[in-house]
Short mmCIF file of C-alpha atoms in Angstrom, two decimals:
data_model
loop_
_atom_site.label_atom_id
_atom_site.label_comp_id
_atom_site.label_asym_id
_atom_site.label_seq_id
_atom_site.Cartn_x
_atom_site.Cartn_y
_atom_site.Cartn_z
CA MET S 1 -27.77 -165.56 61.74
CA SER S 2 -27.75 -167.83 64.88
CA TYR S 3 -28.87 -171.57 64.44
CA VAL S 4 -29.34 -174.03 67.49
CA ASP S 5 -29.49 -177.53 67.21
CA HIS S 6 -29.94 -177.28 63.34
CA LEU S 7 -27.89 -176.20 60.10
CA PRO S 8 -28.41 -173.69 57.52
CA SER S 9 -30.71 -175.42 54.63
CA ASP S 10 -29.69 -173.34 51.48
CA GLU S 11 -26.84 -171.81 50.16
CA GLU S 12 -27.76 -168.25 50.95
CA SER S 13 -28.74 -169.14 54.86
CA CYS S 14 -25.05 -171.29 54.43
CA TYR S 15 -23.47 -167.76 53.54
CA TYR S 16 -25.08 -165.75 55.89
CA ALA S 17 -24.56 -168.15 58.85
CA GLU S 18 -22.82 -166.49 61.73
CA HIS S 19 -23.14 -168.42 64.81
CA ILE S 20 -23.91 -172.62 64.88
CA GLU S 21 -24.54 -174.20 68.59
CA PHE S 22 -25.45 -177.96 68.88
CA ARG S 23 -26.01 -178.63 73.17
CA PRO S 24 -25.92 -181.54 74.07
CA ASP S 25 -28.92 -183.31 75.64
CA PRO S 26 -28.06 -186.57 77.63
CA VAL S 27 -31.54 -187.68 76.76
CA LEU S 28 -32.37 -186.85 73.29
CA ALA S 29 -30.27 -188.15 70.27
CA PRO S 30 -27.82 -185.63 68.53
CA ALA S 31 -29.42 -183.17 66.31
CA VAL S 32 -27.09 -183.99 63.83
CA THR S 33 -24.33 -185.82 63.12
CA ASP S 34 -20.20 -185.43 61.87
CA ASP S 35 -20.71 -186.07 58.40
CA GLU S 36 -23.93 -184.03 57.88
CA LEU S 37 -22.24 -180.94 59.87
CA ALA S 38 -19.00 -181.88 57.30
CA SER S 39 -21.21 -181.30 54.07
CA VAL S 40 -22.24 -177.82 55.54
CA LEU S 41 -19.79 -175.86 56.59
CA PRO S 42 -17.30 -175.40 53.88
CA HIS S 43 -19.87 -173.51 52.44
CA CYS S 44 -20.11 -171.13 55.46
CA PRO S 45 -17.09 -169.07 55.02
CA ASN S 46 -18.71 -166.27 57.39
CA ILE S 47 -18.81 -168.21 60.81
CA VAL S 48 -17.64 -166.54 63.79
CA SER S 49 -18.53 -168.57 66.68
CA ALA S 50 -18.98 -172.62 67.05
CA ASP S 51 -20.25 -174.16 70.06
CA LEU S 52 -20.47 -177.87 68.83
CA ARG S 53 -20.30 -179.64 71.50
CA GLY S 54 -24.42 -181.36 71.20
CA VAL S 55 -21.71 -183.45 68.40
CA PRO S 56 -20.60 -186.49 70.19
CA ASP S 57 -18.89 -187.99 67.11
CA LEU S 58 -17.02 -185.19 66.31
CA SER S 59 -14.33 -185.52 64.12
CA SER S 60 -10.76 -183.60 63.37
CA ARG S 61 -11.76 -183.78 59.55
CA THR S 62 -14.36 -181.32 60.46
CA ILE S 63 -13.02 -179.13 62.51
CA ILE S 64 -9.74 -178.68 60.06
CA LEU S 65 -13.13 -178.18 57.21
CA LEU S 66 -13.88 -174.84 59.99
CA ALA S 67 -10.85 -173.87 60.08
CA GLU S 68 -9.95 -173.73 56.54
CA SER S 69 -13.29 -172.17 55.13
CA ALA S 70 -14.30 -169.93 58.52
CA PRO S 71 -11.25 -167.22 57.97
CA ASN S 72 -12.88 -164.90 61.33
CA LEU S 73 -14.16 -167.47 63.61
CA ALA S 74 -13.69 -166.03 67.00
CA HIS S 75 -15.20 -168.50 69.56
CA LEU S 76 -14.79 -172.20 69.55
CA ASP S 77 -16.00 -174.61 71.98
CA ILE S 78 -15.52 -178.54 71.36
CA SER S 79 -15.62 -179.56 74.77
CA GLY S 80 -16.40 -183.44 75.34
CA CYS S 81 -15.97 -184.25 71.50
CA ALA S 82 -13.68 -187.11 71.95
CA ASP S 83 -12.73 -188.08 68.84
CA VAL S 84 -11.07 -184.71 67.98
CA THR S 85 -7.46 -185.38 68.31
CA ASP S 86 -4.14 -183.30 67.40
CA LEU S 87 -5.15 -182.98 63.79
CA GLY S 88 -7.78 -180.25 64.39
CA LEU S 89 -5.49 -178.19 66.85
CA TYR S 90 -3.13 -178.15 64.10
CA ALA S 91 -5.68 -176.61 61.74
CA LEU S 92 -6.67 -174.53 64.11
CA ALA S 93 -3.18 -172.91 64.39
CA ALA S 94 -2.62 -173.15 61.25
CA HIS S 95 -5.96 -171.21 59.74
CA SER S 96 -7.84 -169.40 62.70
CA THR S 97 -5.98 -167.19 63.95
CA SER S 98 -8.83 -164.98 65.47
CA LEU S 99 -9.63 -167.25 67.60
CA THR S 100 -10.16 -165.65 71.26
CA SER S 101 -11.94 -167.78 72.62
CA VAL S 102 -11.33 -171.69 72.89
CA ALA S 103 -12.76 -174.72 74.81
CA ILE S 104 -11.07 -178.07 74.18
CA SER S 105 -11.70 -179.96 78.10
CA ARG S 106 -11.93 -183.71 77.93
CA LEU S 107 -10.11 -184.40 74.64
CA SER S 108 -8.52 -187.76 75.78
CA GLY S 109 -6.23 -187.79 72.45
CA ILE S 110 -4.38 -184.26 72.54
CA THR S 111 -1.26 -183.80 73.34
CA ASP S 112 1.59 -181.34 74.29
CA PRO S 113 3.05 -180.35 71.06
CA ALA S 114 -0.75 -179.77 69.32
CA LEU S 115 -1.69 -177.47 72.69
CA ALA S 116 1.79 -175.92 72.45
CA ARG S 117 1.07 -175.47 68.40
CA LEU S 118 -2.30 -173.90 69.13
CA VAL S 119 -1.07 -171.54 71.59
CA ARG S 120 1.81 -170.24 69.72
CA GLY S 121 -0.76 -169.63 66.85
CA LEU S 122 -3.47 -167.81 68.10
CA PRO S 123 -2.01 -163.97 69.37
CA HIS S 124 -5.67 -162.96 69.91
CA LEU S 125 -6.06 -165.47 72.62
CA GLU S 126 -8.11 -164.53 75.40
CA GLU S 127 -10.05 -167.47 77.35
CA LEU S 128 -9.06 -170.92 77.28
CA GLU S 129 -10.72 -173.76 78.40
CA MET S 130 -8.20 -177.30 78.80
CA ASP S 131 -10.11 -179.17 81.85
CA SER S 132 -9.44 -182.95 82.02
CA LEU S 133 -6.63 -183.32 79.32
CA PRO S 134 -4.98 -186.57 80.95
CA LEU S 135 -2.25 -186.34 78.47
CA VAL S 136 -1.04 -182.71 78.71
CA THR S 137 1.72 -182.08 81.10
CA SER S 138 3.75 -178.85 82.25
CA VAL S 139 5.64 -178.78 78.73
CA ALA S 140 2.61 -177.30 77.14
CA VAL S 141 1.50 -174.83 80.00
CA ARG S 142 5.11 -173.55 79.96
CA ASP S 143 4.28 -172.35 76.37
CA ILE S 144 1.09 -170.86 77.30
CA TRP S 145 3.44 -168.68 80.00
CA ILE S 146 5.02 -167.82 77.26
CA PHE S 147 2.85 -167.22 74.14
CA ALA S 148 -0.43 -166.46 75.75
CA ARG S 149 0.13 -162.94 77.41
CA GLY S 150 -3.17 -161.85 76.64
CA LEU S 151 -5.45 -164.60 78.68
CA ARG S 152 -7.96 -162.70 80.56
CA ARG S 153 -9.75 -166.16 81.48
CA TRP S 154 -7.92 -169.67 81.86
CA THR S 155 -9.29 -173.06 83.26
CA MET S 156 -7.23 -176.39 83.71
CA SER S 157 -9.03 -177.86 86.21
CA GLY S 158 -8.52 -182.30 86.68
CA CYS S 159 -4.96 -181.94 84.42
CA LEU S 160 -3.63 -184.27 86.55
CA GLN S 161 -0.21 -184.21 85.22
CA LEU S 162 0.91 -180.98 85.72
CA THR S 163 3.11 -179.87 88.18
CA ASP S 164 5.40 -176.70 89.29
CA SER S 165 7.25 -176.96 86.51
CA GLY S 166 4.81 -175.43 84.34
CA PHE S 167 4.40 -172.35 86.40
CA PRO S 168 6.85 -169.28 86.63
CA TRP S 169 10.02 -169.30 88.98
CA VAL S 170 10.35 -167.28 91.47
CA PRO S 171 13.75 -166.68 94.24
CA GLU S 172 11.34 -167.94 97.14
CA ARG S 173 11.04 -172.00 95.78
CA GLU S 174 14.71 -172.21 96.78
CA GLN S 175 13.31 -171.72 100.28
CA LEU S 176 10.67 -174.54 100.01
CA ARG S 177 12.88 -176.56 98.62
CA SER S 178 15.36 -176.03 100.91
CA MET S 179 12.60 -176.15 103.78
CA GLU S 180 11.21 -179.81 102.36
CA GLU S 181 15.10 -181.17 101.79
CA ASP S 182 15.20 -180.24 105.75
CA ALA S 183 12.24 -182.05 106.49
CA THR S 184 13.44 -185.03 104.46
CA ASN S 185 16.68 -185.63 106.05
CA ALA S 186 14.93 -185.10 109.42
CA SER S 187 12.53 -187.91 108.61
CA GLU S 188 13.08 -191.71 108.77
CA HIS S 189 15.75 -192.88 105.85
CA THR S 190 13.37 -194.03 103.40
CA PRO S 191 14.34 -195.08 99.52
CA SER S 192 13.35 -191.97 97.69
CA LYS S 193 11.68 -192.44 94.10
CA PRO S 194 13.32 -191.73 90.89
CA ARG S 195 12.35 -187.81 90.01
CA THR S 196 10.71 -188.25 86.50
CA TRP S 197 12.14 -186.30 82.99
CA LEU S 198 8.64 -183.62 84.13
CA GLU S 199 10.58 -183.07 87.11
CA ASN S 200 13.82 -182.54 86.09
CA LEU S 201 12.44 -179.53 83.89
CA PRO S 202 14.42 -176.61 83.91
CA PRO S 203 12.98 -173.98 86.06
CA LEU S 204 10.93 -171.77 83.90
CA VAL S 205 12.71 -168.15 84.11
CA LEU S 206 10.08 -165.48 82.86
CA PRO S 207 11.57 -161.30 83.30
CA ASN S 208 9.76 -159.64 85.73
CA THR S 209 8.30 -157.49 82.88
CA HIS S 210 6.51 -160.68 81.12
CA LYS S 211 3.02 -161.47 83.26
CA LEU S 212 0.04 -162.04 82.25
CA ASN S 213 -1.70 -158.69 83.78
CA GLU S 214 -4.63 -159.49 81.61
CA LEU S 215 -5.60 -162.91 83.70
CA ARG S 216 -8.77 -162.36 85.43
CA VAL S 217 -9.93 -165.66 86.26
CA LEU S 218 -8.29 -168.95 86.86
CA ASP S 219 -9.25 -172.43 87.82
CA LEU S 220 -6.32 -174.70 88.78
CA SER S 221 -8.92 -177.07 91.04
CA HIS S 222 -8.05 -180.70 91.47
CA CYS S 223 -4.62 -180.37 90.19
CA LEU S 224 -3.59 -182.89 92.50
CA LYS S 225 1.01 -182.37 91.68
CA LEU S 226 0.58 -178.70 92.44
CA THR S 227 2.31 -177.67 95.06
CA ASP S 228 3.47 -173.83 97.02
CA ALA S 229 5.95 -173.25 95.28
CA ALA S 230 3.76 -173.39 91.31
CA VAL S 231 1.51 -170.59 93.26
CA LEU S 232 3.57 -168.46 94.49
CA GLY S 233 4.36 -168.29 90.60
CA ILE S 234 1.40 -168.19 89.66
CA ILE S 235 0.95 -164.79 92.14
CA ALA S 236 4.04 -163.14 90.98
CA TYR S 237 3.20 -163.15 87.26
CA ALA S 238 -0.28 -163.19 87.21
CA PRO S 239 -1.36 -160.09 90.14
CA HIS S 240 -4.91 -158.90 88.89
CA ILE S 241 -6.56 -162.64 89.37
CA GLN S 242 -10.07 -161.76 90.50
CA HIS S 243 -10.92 -164.96 90.62
CA LEU S 244 -8.89 -168.46 91.88
CA SER S 245 -10.26 -171.77 92.25
CA LEU S 246 -7.77 -174.13 93.76
CA ALA S 247 -10.04 -176.56 95.23
CA GLY S 248 -8.64 -180.36 95.72
CA CYS S 249 -4.73 -179.21 95.06
CA ILE S 250 -4.77 -181.58 98.34
CA GLU S 251 -0.68 -180.68 98.57
CA LEU S 252 -1.01 -176.59 99.76
CA THR S 253 -0.62 -175.35 102.69
CA ASP S 254 -0.59 -172.22 104.66
CA ARG S 255 2.68 -170.82 102.59
CA ALA S 256 0.11 -171.25 99.44
CA MET S 257 -2.53 -169.16 101.69
CA HIS S 258 -0.12 -166.50 101.91
CA ALA S 259 0.78 -166.15 98.34
CA VAL S 260 -2.73 -165.59 97.65
CA CYS S 261 -3.24 -162.98 99.96
CA ALA S 262 -0.84 -160.96 97.20
CA LEU S 263 -3.35 -160.25 95.36
CA GLY S 264 -5.27 -158.25 97.71
CA ASN S 265 -8.44 -156.09 96.43
CA HIS S 266 -8.55 -157.50 93.11
CA LEU S 267 -9.43 -160.83 94.15
CA ALA S 268 -13.48 -161.52 94.28
CA ALA S 269 -13.80 -164.86 94.05
CA VAL S 270 -11.54 -168.02 95.90
CA ASP S 271 -12.15 -171.53 96.11
CA ILE S 272 -10.05 -173.59 98.68
CA GLY S 273 -12.05 -176.43 99.22
CA GLY S 274 -10.68 -180.09 99.95
CA LEU S 275 -7.15 -178.29 101.20
CA GLU S 276 -6.39 -180.32 104.32
CA ARG S 277 -3.15 -178.68 104.82
CA VAL S 278 -4.26 -175.18 105.11
CA THR S 279 -5.29 -174.31 109.00
CA ASP S 280 -6.85 -171.33 110.96
CA GLU S 281 -3.59 -169.44 109.96
CA GLY S 282 -3.38 -169.75 106.29
CA ALA S 283 -7.61 -169.24 105.74
CA PHE S 284 -7.94 -166.48 108.05
CA ALA S 285 -4.68 -164.30 106.73
CA LEU S 286 -6.46 -164.66 103.15
CA ALA S 287 -9.48 -163.31 104.40
CA SER S 288 -7.98 -160.21 106.25
CA SER S 289 -5.48 -159.63 103.04
CA CYS S 290 -8.55 -159.69 100.82
CA ARG S 291 -11.29 -157.58 101.87
CA ARG S 292 -13.13 -157.52 98.23
CA LEU S 293 -14.37 -161.12 98.36
CA GLN S 294 -17.68 -161.58 97.37
CA SER S 295 -17.84 -165.73 96.89
CA VAL S 296 -15.27 -167.97 99.33
CA ASP S 297 -15.46 -171.83 99.41
CA ILE S 298 -13.33 -172.96 102.86
CA SER S 299 -15.37 -176.56 102.52
CA PHE S 300 -13.96 -180.00 103.76
CA ILE S 301 -11.35 -178.10 105.50
CA PRO S 302 -11.41 -180.24 109.06
CA ASN S 303 -8.43 -177.95 110.33
CA LEU S 304 -10.75 -174.44 110.32
CA SER S 305 -12.50 -173.45 113.09
CA ASP S 306 -15.10 -170.88 114.17
CA ILE S 307 -12.09 -167.93 114.30
CA VAL S 308 -11.79 -168.39 110.10
CA VAL S 309 -15.82 -167.87 109.94
CA LEU S 310 -15.85 -164.67 112.12
CA GLU S 311 -12.61 -163.03 109.75
CA LEU S 312 -15.04 -163.91 107.02
CA ALA S 313 -18.23 -162.65 107.94
CA SER S 314 -17.04 -159.18 108.62
CA LEU S 315 -15.66 -158.94 104.77
CA PRO S 316 -18.65 -155.87 103.69
CA ARG S 317 -19.36 -157.79 100.06
CA LEU S 318 -19.73 -161.49 100.84
CA ARG S 319 -22.06 -162.61 98.76
CA ARG S 320 -21.82 -166.56 98.74
CA LEU S 321 -19.84 -168.57 101.26
CA ALA S 322 -19.61 -172.11 101.72
CA ALA S 323 -18.31 -173.84 104.62
CA ALA S 324 -19.49 -177.53 104.48
CA GLY S 325 -17.58 -179.81 106.09
CA LEU S 326 -16.42 -178.10 109.21
CA PRO S 327 -16.71 -180.25 111.99
CA ARG S 328 -14.81 -177.57 114.50
CA VAL S 329 -17.49 -174.82 113.53
CA THR S 330 -20.22 -174.35 116.63
CA ASP S 331 -22.94 -171.57 117.10
CA GLN S 332 -20.64 -168.80 117.52
CA ALA S 333 -19.72 -168.71 113.98
CA ALA S 334 -23.68 -168.88 113.34
CA PHE S 335 -24.47 -165.91 115.52
CA PHE S 336 -21.53 -163.85 114.25
CA LEU S 337 -22.45 -164.22 110.33
CA ALA S 338 -26.59 -163.31 111.61
CA GLU S 339 -24.74 -159.78 112.91
CA HIS S 340 -22.17 -159.06 110.43
CA ALA S 341 -22.92 -160.76 107.18
CA PHE S 342 -26.12 -158.50 105.93
CA GLU S 343 -25.33 -159.15 102.18
CA LEU S 344 -25.16 -162.78 102.11
CA GLU S 345 -27.55 -164.73 99.28
CA MET S 346 -26.24 -168.35 98.93
CA LEU S 347 -24.70 -169.95 102.81
CA HIS S 348 -23.93 -173.38 102.72
CA LEU S 349 -23.24 -175.39 105.97
CA THR S 350 -23.41 -178.34 105.32
CA TYR S 351 -22.48 -181.41 107.89
CA CYS S 352 -21.67 -178.46 110.10
CA THR S 353 -22.74 -181.32 112.75
CA ARG S 354 -22.44 -178.72 115.61
CA LEU S 355 -24.65 -176.08 114.46
CA THR S 356 -28.06 -176.22 116.26
CA LEU S 357 -31.39 -175.00 115.79
CA ASP S 358 -29.76 -171.26 118.00
CA GLY S 359 -27.69 -170.71 115.22
CA VAL S 360 -29.83 -171.28 112.56
CA ARG S 361 -32.48 -168.98 113.61
CA ALA S 362 -30.20 -166.18 114.45
CA MET S 363 -29.15 -166.42 110.97
CA LEU S 364 -32.60 -166.58 109.57
CA ARG S 365 -33.45 -163.40 111.51
CA ARG S 366 -31.09 -161.12 110.40
CA LEU S 367 -29.65 -161.99 106.85
CA THR S 368 -32.76 -161.08 104.72
CA LYS S 369 -30.87 -161.11 101.45
CA LEU S 370 -30.41 -164.76 102.16
CA GLU S 371 -31.96 -167.13 99.10
CA HIS S 372 -30.47 -170.27 99.39
CA LEU S 373 -29.47 -172.12 102.89
CA GLY S 374 -27.97 -175.73 102.49
CA LEU S 375 -27.82 -177.28 106.07
CA THR S 376 -27.57 -181.19 105.03
CA GLY S 377 -26.38 -183.18 107.39
CA ILE S 378 -26.76 -181.60 110.45
CA PRO S 379 -28.76 -184.00 113.37
CA ALA S 380 -30.63 -180.70 114.82
CA LEU S 381 -32.38 -180.22 111.28
CA ARG S 382 -34.13 -183.53 112.09
CA ARG S 383 -36.75 -181.10 114.08
CA ARG S 384 -40.34 -182.00 113.50
CA GLY S 385 -41.46 -179.89 110.77
CA VAL S 386 -38.32 -178.86 109.27
CA ARG S 387 -38.49 -181.49 106.40
CA ARG S 388 -41.45 -179.46 104.58
CA PHE S 389 -39.39 -176.49 103.55
CA SER S 390 -36.64 -178.35 102.16
CA GLU S 391 -36.34 -179.23 98.66
CA LEU S 392 -37.26 -182.17 97.75
CA PRO S 393 -33.89 -185.23 97.78
CA PRO S 394 -32.39 -186.00 94.88
CA GLU S 395 -32.75 -189.40 92.85
CA GLY S 396 -31.06 -191.93 95.32
CA TYR S 397 -30.17 -190.49 98.00
CA ASP S 398 -30.00 -192.44 101.16
CA GLU S 399 -30.53 -190.40 104.71
CA ARG S 400 -28.94 -193.21 106.60
CA ASN S 401 -25.53 -193.19 104.94
CA ARG S 402 -25.18 -189.53 104.37
CA GLY S 403 -27.42 -187.45 106.71
CA VAL S 404 -30.80 -185.52 106.34
CA TYR S 405 -30.95 -183.75 103.22
CA ARG S 406 -31.89 -179.72 104.06
CA VAL S 407 -31.89 -177.04 101.20
CA PHE S 408 -33.95 -174.24 101.52
CA ARG S 409 -34.34 -172.02 98.75
CA GLY S 410 -36.60 -168.70 97.70
CA ALA S 411 -39.91 -168.09 99.94
CA ASN S 412 -38.92 -171.23 102.06
CA VAL S 413 -35.99 -169.49 103.74
CA ARG S 414 -37.87 -166.71 104.89
CA ALA S 415 -40.97 -169.45 105.88
CA LEU S 416 -38.64 -171.98 107.93
CA GLY S 417 -37.11 -169.15 109.97
CA ASP S 418 -40.96 -167.95 110.26
CA PHE S 419 -41.52 -171.44 111.63
CA LEU S 420 -38.44 -171.55 113.92
CA GLU S 421 -39.44 -168.06 115.48
CA LYS S 422 -43.24 -169.64 116.18
CA GLU S 423 -41.88 -172.65 117.93
CA GLU S 424 -39.28 -170.55 120.39
CA TRP S 425 -42.31 -168.36 120.64
CA ARG S 426 -43.87 -171.35 121.84
CA ARG S 427 -41.22 -172.78 124.43
CA ARG S 428 -41.11 -169.38 126.22
CA GLU S 429 -44.64 -169.05 126.80
CA CYS S 430 -44.00 -172.76 128.04
CA GLU S 431 -41.77 -171.66 130.20
CA ARG S 432 -43.37 -169.06 131.42
CA LEU S 433 -46.86 -170.92 132.23
CA ASN S 434 -44.68 -173.61 133.46
CA ILE S 435 -46.23 -176.37 131.40
CA PRO S 436 -43.85 -178.65 129.15
CA PHE S 437 -43.13 -178.05 126.04
CA ARG S 438 -43.87 -180.10 122.99
CA PRO S 439 -42.66 -179.45 119.88
CA ARG S 440 -45.29 -179.12 117.04
CA GLY S 441 -45.06 -179.60 112.95
CA ASP S 442 -47.49 -177.25 111.42
CA ASP S 443 -47.87 -173.70 111.85
CA SER S 444 -50.19 -173.54 115.00
CA ARG S 445 -49.42 -171.50 118.08
CA ALA S 446 -51.23 -173.57 120.46
CA LEU S 447 -49.58 -174.30 123.55
CA TYR S 448 -50.75 -177.88 123.44
#
């Protein structure tokens, strides 16, 4: 039996309870408190999955009770429950050895020893979410590489203490290190800061047969200290990744993009948004090597130009493209998308300020499957009559600082296309009749 936002009420329902879920609600008060949950869980021996994100005062005591009373627990999500400490993870490692999916994101008190113990105690672990753990370092991540070989989904977004030493060593790292040393020697002589103990960890050398062959989803977004060396090791020891997020890893360069190319046709979705050091060369190589990509995010990489969008447009399965904040992208990219990317369903070109209505109209004419189009911050979209097709801006949106809000969904995408086609017909008619053209904001085809 399943219980959502309420607890079993009698002994029989407690015995047959298998799924409990408490959803977080930013408006309503929590449906249950930690004390109420702790009084019921010892009577629920058959719980298989527990989503406790909606219990903000959840404590380690309750996690310990759950681990001791539910030996068949397979799925647990306690993300955001800030009062849970290492003690709760120790109990899970000792008693809940059937766990296959664990989500412990945003637990500010979790440390390396507890996470390492958890991974070592869960031989069947397939999914691990450990986003935004401020105290977790490369020490625990090394244990995950060693002991969690069955992982299929692994997210560690925003773990700011992670460094390259948490990922497998490959021989190519020595070449990168020598290049960095040469660059340092060639630069001005400035006092170098001392290396931390994390940077002095011995390399994680794994045998060639020790690979995470089941890993399909990996999220490393906003791990600010990672460099190309980490990506080299990841691709070498997790060769079948399908969804990869490296957004916000600001130290990555084209060398990392060339390493990702080794995933080839395995890669279906990639997010490299915000990698300011990546250029056309790296992004083009990625698009030309991974031909089965369906979702790509290259937003806010100022060095990219039309050539990357042209190569992405030629991908036969591309359904989602986010290319926001690319100041060098022009209508040429829009025209090429219109001619080749017929499977596109979602397109973000926000803050691509050089786009004009001609490029937008060409895309709307040919991309018939488009259901979501983001064109916020493009000056050409201030055109009279366009605003009525856009979604309403979020509360507090300031157009003076952030540009015009233009997001089109569903039927409004096609309505915008019809409107722009109508206005183009009016303009041509005015030219044919040699009369002044005045834009209209309605659907009338009248020339005056």
